[in-house]
Amino acid sequence: MSRSQTRGERTEELLERLLEVAPGGVAHVGRDGRFRSVNAEALRLLGEDFDAVRESSFSGLLGDVVDEDGAPSEFPSRVFETGIPQGPVMGSIRRPDGEVAWLVARAEPLFDNDGGVESALLTFVDITARKRAEEDLRRSEQKWQGLAENLPDFVLMVDRDARILSINRTLPGLTETDIVGQSAMDFLEPSGREEYLRRFAEAVTTGQSVTFEMRARGEDGDWTWFETRVVPFDENGRVERLLVVARDMTEQRAMLASLAEKERLASVGMIAAGVAHEIMNPLTYVLANLEFISNERNLDPTRTQAALHAALEGARRMRQIVWDLRSLGRTGVEELFYVDARSVFETALRLAGPEVHRSANVVVEMGELPAVLASESRLCQVFVNLLVNAAQSIEKDREAFEGKKREIRISTKHDGKRFVGISVQDTGEGIEPALLKRIFEPFYTTKRTGTGLGLSISREIIERMNGRIEVESQRGVGTTFTVWLATMRAPSSVSLRAVAAAQELPED
């Protein structure tokens, strides 16, 4: 045996051993494309035994083959033509059982003693699982894209500077090109941009979702109220993108306005009997004094003057009652002005007085308060509702109050910043902790009668004034509602650039 033959045998033996230990599929093919040897992993990928495989060519088993750039590829014939390694290429194989396997393949030329390409060594890796995952992902993306495109909400992806990266649908008259790349601020009502900027910055800096209301261009081109949720995506400890979902609140706000109006009228109706009684008292002595004057034959100037003065005081009292009632019954736009919260509460107390005083003693401990931003009529409605609720809580179980103080205490407080609070504390039965979380839900009530809308609408009203309502309660002791109202408008000295810069600072 010649030395060259011995070396060839050793090469073949080495090649066979290499085929067996290789982690992926490995095949040795001749220039005719037929298999000379195949390792076990290759046979598994091909779904055949060696006897069946050696009668086939590798190119005949493959379906469409493409290069990395997606162009069609002649594999592995090109390696024999050029002598240059080929791949990676991607292709599919349909196994005898009908299952399709995907693989990535490479070809290395093997040269004979004359330098010609005598055969080729093929390696291939099974990527079937990856292709299936990619296909599942593509279908999922198509499904969610179709869902997003047909949602009634606007769904946007924005960067940390509020630039729009994508949007599920556009406004009439605009194309996606007109919107993508623009700042979301460009589509907001100018007066609401500062608040949006502040809440957006909050989501960027905290990494927590925020929900708020804003006005932006609607589908009819007018400024429309949207309930907006901003969801940040934390990527390696830094918020780079945020999902913004905006839902048109036009119908919801109209419904809430209608419900609030009905609740307001219900409040007026509830206190109407008491107001009528309050008017009857001064009206009685107005009429009595006027009748005295008209029937007096020998008019005594002193007595006449006293009777006129009493009639005048009675008329003024009736005028005050009517003014108070008009304050509660006033309708119109809910613009916010600086109002005297103490004066509004005193009006509410006079209106609810007949309903409240028959159930409890009212103790007023109201200190000096700065003016607050509010709608006077709506704020009066909230105070009336809280006072009546407190009285009804005390009235609910008279037997429980044997030997117990029946009292509603009114007090004020200041948070030292930009909010003042007015508290209504009762000595009623209190609220169970499990129920306390639900009292602001629409249509939820613990009363035998009632709509369950009073507290829900009250909170909605106060939140529109940039305030909040807090509640504390202890069963058998009583409940305290505190209405916090803003004394100034929200600060506007926030910028996304400043927030982004601040987020780069190292932690202490």
Short mmCIF file of C-alpha atoms in Angstrom, two decimals:
data_model
loop_
_atom_site.label_atom_id
_atom_site.label_comp_id
_atom_site.label_asym_id
_atom_site.label_seq_id
_atom_site.Cartn_x
_atom_site.Cartn_y
_atom_site.Cartn_z
CA MET A 1 0.00 0.00 0.00
CA SER A 2 1.41 3.39 -1.05
CA ARG A 3 2.01 6.22 1.34
CA SER A 4 -0.63 8.33 -0.45
CA GLN A 5 -3.18 5.56 -0.09
CA THR A 6 -2.41 5.22 3.57
CA ARG A 7 -2.80 8.94 4.03
CA GLY A 8 -6.10 8.85 2.13
CA GLU A 9 -7.41 6.05 4.28
CA ARG A 10 -6.44 7.95 7.37
CA THR A 11 -8.20 11.03 6.05
CA GLU A 12 -11.35 9.05 5.37
CA GLU A 13 -11.20 7.53 8.83
CA LEU A 14 -10.64 10.94 10.39
CA LEU A 15 -13.52 12.36 8.39
CA GLU A 16 -15.88 9.60 9.50
CA ARG A 17 -14.96 10.12 13.14
CA LEU A 18 -15.45 13.87 12.73
CA LEU A 19 -18.90 13.24 11.26
CA GLU A 20 -19.92 11.19 14.27
CA VAL A 21 -18.79 13.63 16.98
CA ALA A 22 -19.94 16.85 15.26
CA PRO A 23 -22.80 18.49 17.20
CA GLY A 24 -24.78 19.46 14.10
CA GLY A 25 -25.68 17.70 10.89
CA VAL A 26 -22.63 16.86 8.75
CA ALA A 27 -22.60 15.18 5.33
CA HIS A 28 -19.86 14.30 2.84
CA VAL A 29 -21.07 14.65 -0.76
CA GLY A 30 -19.34 14.04 -4.06
CA ARG A 31 -19.31 16.26 -7.12
CA ASP A 32 -22.46 14.51 -8.33
CA GLY A 33 -24.20 15.77 -5.20
CA ARG A 34 -24.75 12.28 -3.82
CA PHE A 35 -24.08 11.46 -0.20
CA ARG A 36 -20.96 9.48 0.62
CA SER A 37 -21.35 9.58 4.36
CA VAL A 38 -23.77 11.21 6.79
CA ASN A 39 -23.72 11.51 10.57
CA ALA A 40 -26.59 10.55 12.85
CA GLU A 41 -27.78 14.14 13.40
CA ALA A 42 -28.00 14.69 9.64
CA LEU A 43 -30.07 11.52 9.23
CA ARG A 44 -32.40 12.76 12.00
CA LEU A 45 -32.85 16.09 10.25
CA LEU A 46 -33.47 14.41 6.90
CA GLY A 47 -35.84 11.84 8.41
CA GLU A 48 -34.23 9.00 6.42
CA ASP A 49 -31.82 6.11 6.98
CA PHE A 50 -28.49 6.03 5.17
CA ASP A 51 -29.56 3.47 2.58
CA ALA A 52 -32.33 5.81 1.42
CA VAL A 53 -30.19 8.93 1.64
CA ARG A 54 -27.22 7.68 -0.38
CA GLU A 55 -29.48 7.22 -3.38
CA SER A 56 -30.40 10.93 -3.22
CA SER A 57 -28.65 14.21 -3.85
CA PHE A 58 -28.63 16.89 -1.19
CA SER A 59 -29.87 19.56 -3.60
CA GLY A 60 -32.75 17.32 -4.54
CA LEU A 61 -33.90 17.09 -0.95
CA LEU A 62 -33.87 20.83 -0.36
CA GLY A 63 -36.72 23.11 -1.20
CA ASP A 64 -36.12 26.78 -2.04
CA VAL A 65 -32.73 27.87 -0.76
CA VAL A 66 -31.80 31.52 -0.12
CA ASP A 67 -28.65 33.37 0.90
CA GLU A 68 -28.47 35.66 3.93
CA ASP A 69 -29.67 38.58 1.80
CA GLY A 70 -32.74 36.60 0.70
CA ALA A 71 -31.51 35.96 -2.87
CA PRO A 72 -32.00 32.44 -4.36
CA SER A 73 -28.93 30.22 -4.04
CA GLU A 74 -27.67 27.16 -5.92
CA PHE A 75 -26.48 24.99 -3.10
CA PRO A 76 -24.13 23.20 -2.98
CA SER A 77 -23.29 23.17 -6.71
CA ARG A 78 -21.60 26.58 -6.53
CA VAL A 79 -18.88 25.26 -4.21
CA PHE A 80 -17.89 22.71 -6.85
CA GLU A 81 -17.85 25.35 -9.59
CA THR A 82 -15.84 27.96 -7.70
CA GLY A 83 -13.95 26.06 -5.01
CA ILE A 84 -15.02 28.76 -2.57
CA PRO A 85 -16.86 27.94 0.66
CA GLN A 86 -20.56 28.60 0.36
CA GLY A 87 -23.10 29.71 2.95
CA PRO A 88 -24.73 30.21 5.22
CA VAL A 89 -27.89 29.50 3.27
CA MET A 90 -31.36 28.71 4.58
CA GLY A 91 -33.70 26.11 3.21
CA SER A 92 -36.38 23.59 4.05
CA ILE A 93 -36.66 19.84 3.73
CA ARG A 94 -39.90 17.89 3.56
CA ARG A 95 -39.39 14.64 5.42
CA PRO A 96 -41.04 11.37 4.37
CA ASP A 97 -43.62 11.80 7.18
CA GLY A 98 -44.69 15.09 5.60
CA GLU A 99 -43.18 17.31 8.29
CA VAL A 100 -41.14 20.30 7.12
CA ALA A 101 -37.76 20.96 8.76
CA TRP A 102 -35.81 24.20 8.37
CA LEU A 103 -32.04 24.37 8.41
CA VAL A 104 -29.07 26.65 7.88
CA ALA A 105 -26.30 25.04 5.81
CA ARG A 106 -22.69 25.69 4.82
CA ALA A 107 -20.42 23.94 2.29
CA GLU A 108 -16.62 23.58 2.47
CA PRO A 109 -14.75 22.31 -0.60
CA LEU A 110 -12.41 19.25 -0.30
CA PHE A 111 -9.64 19.17 -2.89
CA ASP A 112 -7.89 16.25 -4.59
CA ASN A 113 -4.12 15.97 -5.13
CA ASP A 114 -4.38 18.00 -8.32
CA GLY A 115 -6.09 20.94 -6.56
CA GLY A 116 -9.52 20.24 -8.00
CA VAL A 117 -12.69 20.12 -5.91
CA GLU A 118 -13.18 16.41 -5.35
CA SER A 119 -16.05 16.59 -2.83
CA ALA A 120 -17.60 18.88 -0.24
CA LEU A 121 -18.29 18.80 3.45
CA LEU A 122 -21.78 20.09 4.30
CA THR A 123 -22.78 21.24 7.76
CA PHE A 124 -26.29 22.22 8.70
CA VAL A 125 -28.12 23.28 11.83
CA ASP A 126 -31.78 22.60 12.61
CA ILE A 127 -33.64 25.92 12.98
CA THR A 128 -37.14 24.47 12.78
CA ALA A 129 -38.02 25.54 16.32
CA ARG A 130 -36.78 29.07 15.62
CA LYS A 131 -38.74 29.30 12.36
CA ARG A 132 -41.90 28.12 14.10
CA ALA A 133 -41.37 30.69 16.84
CA GLU A 134 -40.85 33.39 14.23
CA GLU A 135 -43.99 32.30 12.40
CA ASP A 136 -45.97 32.27 15.65
CA LEU A 137 -44.62 35.74 16.44
CA ARG A 138 -45.51 37.00 12.95
CA ARG A 139 -49.06 35.67 13.29
CA SER A 140 -49.33 37.15 16.78
CA GLU A 141 -48.11 40.52 15.52
CA GLN A 142 -50.60 40.38 12.65
CA LYS A 143 -53.40 39.52 15.07
CA TRP A 144 -52.53 42.30 17.50
CA GLN A 145 -51.91 44.76 14.68
CA GLY A 146 -55.32 43.94 13.27
CA LEU A 147 -56.83 44.31 16.72
CA ALA A 148 -55.07 47.64 17.33
CA GLU A 149 -56.08 48.99 13.93
CA ASN A 150 -59.73 48.25 14.67
CA LEU A 151 -59.76 49.50 18.24
CA PRO A 152 -61.84 52.60 18.90
CA ASP A 153 -58.92 53.91 20.98
CA PHE A 154 -55.81 55.61 19.69
CA VAL A 155 -52.73 53.50 20.46
CA LEU A 156 -49.36 55.20 20.07
CA MET A 157 -45.77 54.23 20.74
CA VAL A 158 -43.65 57.27 21.64
CA ASP A 159 -40.04 57.81 22.69
CA ARG A 160 -38.95 59.44 25.95
CA ASP A 161 -39.20 62.89 24.29
CA ALA A 162 -42.85 62.22 23.36
CA ARG A 163 -42.08 61.83 19.64
CA ILE A 164 -44.53 59.47 17.96
CA LEU A 165 -42.91 56.24 16.71
CA SER A 166 -46.09 54.49 15.55
CA ILE A 167 -49.86 54.87 15.71
CA ASN A 168 -52.65 52.40 15.08
CA ARG A 169 -54.82 54.82 13.06
CA THR A 170 -54.76 58.41 11.95
CA LEU A 171 -57.08 61.39 12.09
CA PRO A 172 -59.16 62.29 9.01
CA GLY A 173 -57.14 64.34 6.56
CA LEU A 174 -53.80 63.09 7.92
CA THR A 175 -51.57 60.24 6.83
CA GLU A 176 -49.25 58.18 8.99
CA THR A 177 -46.35 60.15 7.53
CA ASP A 178 -47.92 63.37 8.83
CA ILE A 179 -47.98 61.97 12.36
CA VAL A 180 -45.02 59.62 12.88
CA GLY A 181 -41.94 61.57 13.95
CA GLN A 182 -43.98 64.49 15.27
CA SER A 183 -44.29 65.37 18.96
CA ALA A 184 -47.48 64.16 20.61
CA MET A 185 -47.68 67.65 22.12
CA ASP A 186 -48.52 69.07 18.68
CA PHE A 187 -51.91 67.36 18.77
CA LEU A 188 -52.91 68.49 22.28
CA GLU A 189 -54.94 71.50 23.30
CA PRO A 190 -52.38 74.22 24.19
CA SER A 191 -53.83 74.87 27.64
CA GLY A 192 -53.45 71.19 28.58
CA ARG A 193 -49.91 70.61 27.35
CA GLU A 194 -48.26 71.48 30.65
CA GLU A 195 -50.35 68.92 32.52
CA TYR A 196 -49.62 66.27 29.87
CA LEU A 197 -45.92 67.09 30.06
CA ARG A 198 -45.97 66.77 33.84
CA ARG A 199 -47.74 63.39 33.84
CA PHE A 200 -45.62 62.10 30.95
CA ALA A 201 -42.47 63.09 32.84
CA GLU A 202 -43.84 61.26 35.89
CA ALA A 203 -44.11 58.04 33.86
CA VAL A 204 -40.57 58.49 32.48
CA THR A 205 -38.93 59.14 35.85
CA THR A 206 -40.85 56.62 37.98
CA GLY A 207 -41.26 53.85 35.42
CA GLN A 208 -44.88 53.53 36.59
CA SER A 209 -48.04 53.78 34.48
CA VAL A 210 -50.10 56.95 34.85
CA THR A 211 -53.71 57.67 33.89
CA PHE A 212 -55.21 61.11 33.38
CA GLU A 213 -57.59 63.08 31.19
CA MET A 214 -56.59 65.51 28.47
CA ARG A 215 -58.01 67.30 25.45
CA ALA A 216 -56.64 66.57 22.00
CA ARG A 217 -57.75 66.65 18.38
CA GLY A 218 -60.70 64.33 17.88
CA GLU A 219 -61.94 62.63 14.75
CA ASP A 220 -64.20 65.58 14.02
CA GLY A 221 -61.26 67.99 14.25
CA ASP A 222 -62.49 69.60 17.49
CA TRP A 223 -60.83 69.43 20.89
CA THR A 224 -62.02 66.22 22.51
CA TRP A 225 -61.60 64.81 26.01
CA PHE A 226 -59.55 61.59 26.14
CA GLU A 227 -58.84 59.26 29.03
CA THR A 228 -55.14 58.66 28.58
CA ARG A 229 -52.94 55.91 29.97
CA VAL A 230 -49.16 56.10 29.59
CA VAL A 231 -47.28 52.81 30.08
CA PRO A 232 -43.45 53.03 30.16
CA PHE A 233 -41.20 50.22 28.90
CA ASP A 234 -38.08 49.73 31.00
CA GLU A 235 -35.21 48.65 28.78
CA ASN A 236 -32.05 47.84 30.75
CA GLY A 237 -32.98 50.15 33.59
CA ARG A 238 -33.96 53.08 31.38
CA VAL A 239 -37.32 54.10 29.93
CA GLU A 240 -36.84 54.50 26.19
CA ARG A 241 -40.34 53.95 24.85
CA LEU A 242 -43.84 54.47 26.20
CA LEU A 243 -47.21 53.12 25.10
CA VAL A 244 -49.97 55.74 25.06
CA VAL A 245 -53.61 54.63 24.87
CA ALA A 246 -56.17 57.42 24.46
CA ARG A 247 -59.91 56.72 24.68
CA ASP A 248 -62.52 59.22 23.52
CA MET A 249 -64.54 60.24 26.58
CA THR A 250 -67.19 62.33 24.79
CA GLU A 251 -70.05 59.90 25.44
CA GLN A 252 -68.82 59.03 28.92
CA ARG A 253 -68.55 62.67 29.95
CA ALA A 254 -72.00 63.39 28.51
CA MET A 255 -73.42 60.48 30.51
CA LEU A 256 -71.64 61.61 33.69
CA ALA A 257 -72.86 65.16 33.14
CA SER A 258 -76.41 63.86 32.78
CA LEU A 259 -76.08 61.73 35.92
CA ALA A 260 -74.54 64.65 37.82
CA GLU A 261 -77.42 66.87 36.76
CA LYS A 262 -79.95 64.29 37.92
CA GLU A 263 -78.10 63.91 41.22
CA ARG A 264 -77.99 67.69 41.63
CA LEU A 265 -81.72 67.96 41.00
CA ALA A 266 -82.29 65.11 43.42
CA SER A 267 -80.34 67.09 46.03
CA VAL A 268 -82.48 70.13 45.34
CA GLY A 269 -85.64 68.04 45.63
CA MET A 270 -84.44 66.39 48.83
CA ILE A 271 -83.91 69.72 50.59
CA ALA A 272 -86.89 71.47 48.99
CA ALA A 273 -89.21 70.63 51.87
CA GLY A 274 -86.74 71.95 54.39
CA VAL A 275 -86.14 75.09 52.33
CA ALA A 276 -89.89 75.63 52.07
CA HIS A 277 -90.09 75.42 55.85
CA GLU A 278 -87.19 77.89 56.17
CA ILE A 279 -88.97 80.32 53.87
CA MET A 280 -92.29 79.93 55.65
CA ASN A 281 -90.90 81.22 58.96
CA PRO A 282 -89.71 84.64 57.72
CA LEU A 283 -92.62 84.83 55.28
CA THR A 284 -95.04 84.42 58.20
CA TYR A 285 -93.73 87.36 60.17
CA VAL A 286 -93.29 89.46 57.00
CA LEU A 287 -96.99 89.00 56.28
CA ALA A 288 -97.94 89.46 59.92
CA ASN A 289 -96.10 92.77 60.19
CA LEU A 290 -97.44 94.03 56.88
CA GLU A 291 -100.96 93.12 57.91
CA PHE A 292 -100.41 94.92 61.22
CA ILE A 293 -99.34 98.06 59.39
CA SER A 294 -102.21 97.90 56.91
CA ASN A 295 -104.82 97.35 59.65
CA GLU A 296 -103.46 99.90 62.14
CA ARG A 297 -105.80 102.91 62.14
CA ASN A 298 -103.93 105.13 64.50
CA LEU A 299 -100.43 104.62 63.22
CA ASP A 300 -97.79 104.86 65.94
CA PRO A 301 -94.59 105.81 64.12
CA THR A 302 -92.42 103.79 66.53
CA ARG A 303 -94.52 100.62 66.21
CA THR A 304 -94.82 101.09 62.46
CA GLN A 305 -91.04 101.47 62.14
CA ALA A 306 -90.46 98.33 64.18
CA ALA A 307 -92.96 96.36 62.09
CA LEU A 308 -91.33 97.54 58.83
CA HIS A 309 -87.87 96.66 60.16
CA ALA A 310 -89.07 93.15 61.10
CA ALA A 311 -90.68 92.70 57.69
CA LEU A 312 -87.47 93.88 55.99
CA GLU A 313 -85.35 91.39 57.98
CA GLY A 314 -87.75 88.60 57.04
CA ALA A 315 -87.54 89.55 53.35
CA ARG A 316 -83.74 89.59 53.51
CA ARG A 317 -83.77 86.15 55.08
CA MET A 318 -85.95 84.82 52.28
CA ARG A 319 -83.66 86.43 49.70
CA GLN A 320 -80.65 84.69 51.28
CA ILE A 321 -82.45 81.34 51.15
CA VAL A 322 -83.30 81.85 47.47
CA TRP A 323 -79.72 82.87 46.70
CA ASP A 324 -78.44 79.73 48.41
CA LEU A 325 -80.85 77.58 46.46
CA ARG A 326 -79.82 79.24 43.20
CA SER A 327 -76.17 78.55 44.06
CA LEU A 328 -76.90 74.84 44.21
CA GLY A 329 -79.23 74.87 41.20
CA ARG A 330 -77.01 76.92 38.89
CA THR A 331 -76.08 75.22 35.62
CA GLY A 332 -73.55 76.06 32.97
CA VAL A 333 -69.97 75.32 32.01
CA GLU A 334 -67.68 74.08 34.74
CA GLU A 335 -65.02 76.76 34.50
CA LEU A 336 -62.74 77.07 37.51
CA PHE A 337 -62.47 80.37 39.34
CA TYR A 338 -60.99 81.40 42.66
CA VAL A 339 -63.81 81.06 45.21
CA ASP A 340 -64.18 81.31 48.97
CA ALA A 341 -64.52 77.68 50.11
CA ARG A 342 -65.79 78.72 53.55
CA SER A 343 -68.55 80.80 52.02
CA VAL A 344 -69.55 77.94 49.71
CA PHE A 345 -69.63 75.53 52.65
CA GLU A 346 -71.76 77.92 54.70
CA THR A 347 -74.21 78.09 51.80
CA ALA A 348 -74.32 74.29 51.65
CA LEU A 349 -74.87 74.11 55.40
CA ARG A 350 -77.79 76.54 55.20
CA LEU A 351 -79.34 74.52 52.39
CA ALA A 352 -78.84 71.15 54.05
CA GLY A 353 -79.54 72.56 57.51
CA PRO A 354 -83.13 71.32 57.90
CA GLU A 355 -82.07 67.81 56.88
CA VAL A 356 -78.91 67.86 59.01
CA HIS A 357 -79.99 69.60 62.22
CA ARG A 358 -82.83 67.19 62.94
CA SER A 359 -80.30 64.31 63.06
CA ALA A 360 -77.22 65.81 64.68
CA ASN A 361 -75.61 68.80 66.29
CA VAL A 362 -73.29 70.60 63.85
CA VAL A 363 -70.00 71.95 65.22
CA VAL A 364 -68.17 74.31 62.88
CA GLU A 365 -64.44 74.87 63.47
CA MET A 366 -63.38 76.46 60.19
CA GLY A 367 -60.23 78.54 60.16
CA GLU A 368 -59.13 81.10 57.61
CA LEU A 369 -58.64 79.63 54.14
CA PRO A 370 -57.10 81.03 50.98
CA ALA A 371 -59.24 81.10 47.84
CA VAL A 372 -59.44 77.81 45.97
CA LEU A 373 -59.87 76.93 42.29
CA ALA A 374 -63.36 75.52 41.92
CA SER A 375 -66.78 75.66 40.32
CA GLU A 376 -68.92 77.26 43.05
CA SER A 377 -72.16 75.46 42.23
CA ARG A 378 -70.51 72.06 41.83
CA LEU A 379 -68.51 72.50 45.04
CA CYS A 380 -71.73 73.40 46.86
CA GLN A 381 -73.29 70.21 45.49
CA VAL A 382 -70.42 68.12 46.90
CA PHE A 383 -70.66 69.75 50.35
CA VAL A 384 -74.45 69.26 50.48
CA ASN A 385 -74.00 65.59 49.58
CA LEU A 386 -71.37 65.04 52.30
CA LEU A 387 -73.46 66.81 54.93
CA VAL A 388 -76.62 64.87 54.10
CA ASN A 389 -74.68 61.58 54.03
CA ALA A 390 -73.26 62.34 57.48
CA ALA A 391 -76.73 63.11 58.85
CA GLN A 392 -78.21 59.96 57.30
CA SER A 393 -75.40 57.86 58.77
CA ILE A 394 -76.30 59.13 62.25
CA GLU A 395 -80.03 58.78 61.61
CA LYS A 396 -79.69 55.26 60.21
CA ASP A 397 -79.84 53.49 63.58
CA ARG A 398 -81.22 55.67 66.34
CA GLU A 399 -81.00 52.90 68.95
CA ALA A 400 -77.24 52.68 68.48
CA PHE A 401 -76.94 56.30 69.59
CA GLU A 402 -78.40 55.84 73.05
CA GLY A 403 -75.92 57.68 75.27
CA LYS A 404 -73.72 58.52 72.26
CA LYS A 405 -72.95 61.97 70.96
CA ARG A 406 -74.84 62.75 67.73
CA GLU A 407 -72.48 65.20 66.10
CA ILE A 408 -71.17 66.42 62.75
CA ARG A 409 -67.93 68.35 63.09
CA ILE A 410 -66.61 70.62 60.34
CA SER A 411 -62.91 71.53 60.33
CA THR A 412 -60.24 72.83 57.97
CA LYS A 413 -56.61 71.97 57.40
CA HIS A 414 -53.67 72.95 55.16
CA ASP A 415 -51.02 70.64 53.72
CA GLY A 416 -48.41 73.40 53.81
CA LYS A 417 -48.09 73.39 50.03
CA ARG A 418 -50.86 74.13 47.55
CA PHE A 419 -53.90 72.31 48.96
CA VAL A 420 -56.41 73.07 51.70
CA GLY A 421 -58.84 70.55 53.13
CA ILE A 422 -62.36 70.78 54.52
CA SER A 423 -63.36 67.79 56.66
CA VAL A 424 -66.85 66.53 57.47
CA GLN A 425 -66.63 64.17 60.46
CA ASP A 426 -69.66 62.30 61.79
CA THR A 427 -70.27 60.02 64.76
CA GLY A 428 -72.30 57.63 62.65
CA GLU A 429 -72.06 53.87 62.41
CA GLY A 430 -68.88 53.92 60.31
CA ILE A 431 -68.04 51.83 57.26
CA GLU A 432 -66.64 48.30 57.17
CA PRO A 433 -63.02 48.21 55.84
CA ALA A 434 -64.05 45.79 53.08
CA LEU A 435 -66.74 48.22 51.89
CA LEU A 436 -64.60 51.34 52.19
CA LYS A 437 -62.85 50.56 48.89
CA ARG A 438 -66.16 50.49 47.02
CA ILE A 439 -67.97 53.58 48.26
CA PHE A 440 -66.84 55.67 45.27
CA GLU A 441 -67.97 53.07 42.72
CA PRO A 442 -70.94 54.22 40.60
CA PHE A 443 -74.29 52.75 41.70
CA TYR A 444 -72.83 51.25 44.88
CA THR A 445 -74.73 52.16 48.05
CA THR A 446 -75.27 50.81 51.56
CA LYS A 447 -78.53 52.75 51.96
CA ARG A 448 -81.97 51.25 51.60
CA THR A 449 -82.80 53.98 49.11
CA GLY A 450 -80.57 56.05 46.86
CA THR A 451 -78.91 55.89 43.46
CA GLY A 452 -75.38 55.12 44.64
CA LEU A 453 -74.09 57.99 42.50
CA GLY A 454 -73.58 60.74 45.08
CA LEU A 455 -70.03 59.92 46.17
CA SER A 456 -68.97 58.77 42.70
CA ILE A 457 -70.09 62.06 41.16
CA SER A 458 -68.65 64.05 44.08
CA ARG A 459 -65.22 62.54 43.51
CA GLU A 460 -65.51 63.15 39.77
CA ILE A 461 -66.38 66.80 40.43
CA ILE A 462 -63.49 67.35 42.84
CA GLU A 463 -60.95 65.62 40.60
CA ARG A 464 -61.99 67.91 37.74
CA MET A 465 -61.03 70.76 40.06
CA ASN A 466 -57.57 69.15 40.40
CA GLY A 467 -58.45 68.12 43.95
CA ARG A 468 -59.19 64.86 45.73
CA ILE A 469 -61.48 63.32 48.34
CA GLU A 470 -60.07 61.20 51.16
CA VAL A 471 -62.06 59.07 53.59
CA GLU A 472 -61.29 57.51 56.95
CA SER A 473 -63.75 55.37 58.85
CA GLN A 474 -63.93 53.17 61.93
CA ARG A 475 -66.85 50.90 62.57
CA GLY A 476 -68.89 52.13 65.52
CA VAL A 477 -66.93 55.39 65.77
CA GLY A 478 -67.73 57.34 62.63
CA THR A 479 -66.48 58.53 59.26
CA THR A 480 -64.47 61.54 58.08
CA PHE A 481 -64.50 62.81 54.50
CA THR A 482 -61.86 65.41 53.59
CA VAL A 483 -62.14 67.45 50.40
CA TRP A 484 -58.73 68.73 49.29
CA LEU A 485 -58.82 71.73 46.94
CA ALA A 486 -56.00 73.45 45.06
CA THR A 487 -55.15 77.04 45.98
CA MET A 488 -53.13 77.59 42.80
CA ARG A 489 -52.73 76.11 39.37
CA ALA A 490 -50.29 73.25 38.82
CA PRO A 491 -46.65 74.38 38.32
CA SER A 492 -45.45 74.32 34.72
CA SER A 493 -41.65 74.28 35.16
CA VAL A 494 -41.19 70.69 33.95
CA SER A 495 -39.43 69.70 30.74
CA LEU A 496 -38.83 66.28 29.28
CA ARG A 497 -35.22 67.19 28.53
CA ALA A 498 -34.66 68.06 32.17
CA VAL A 499 -36.27 64.80 33.22
CA ALA A 500 -34.15 62.81 30.79
CA ALA A 501 -31.02 64.51 32.05
CA ALA A 502 -31.97 63.89 35.65
CA GLN A 503 -32.44 60.20 34.98
CA GLU A 504 -28.82 59.99 33.84
CA LEU A 505 -27.52 61.17 37.23
CA PRO A 506 -25.97 58.45 39.40
CA GLU A 507 -27.83 57.45 42.52
CA ASP A 508 -26.55 58.68 45.89
#
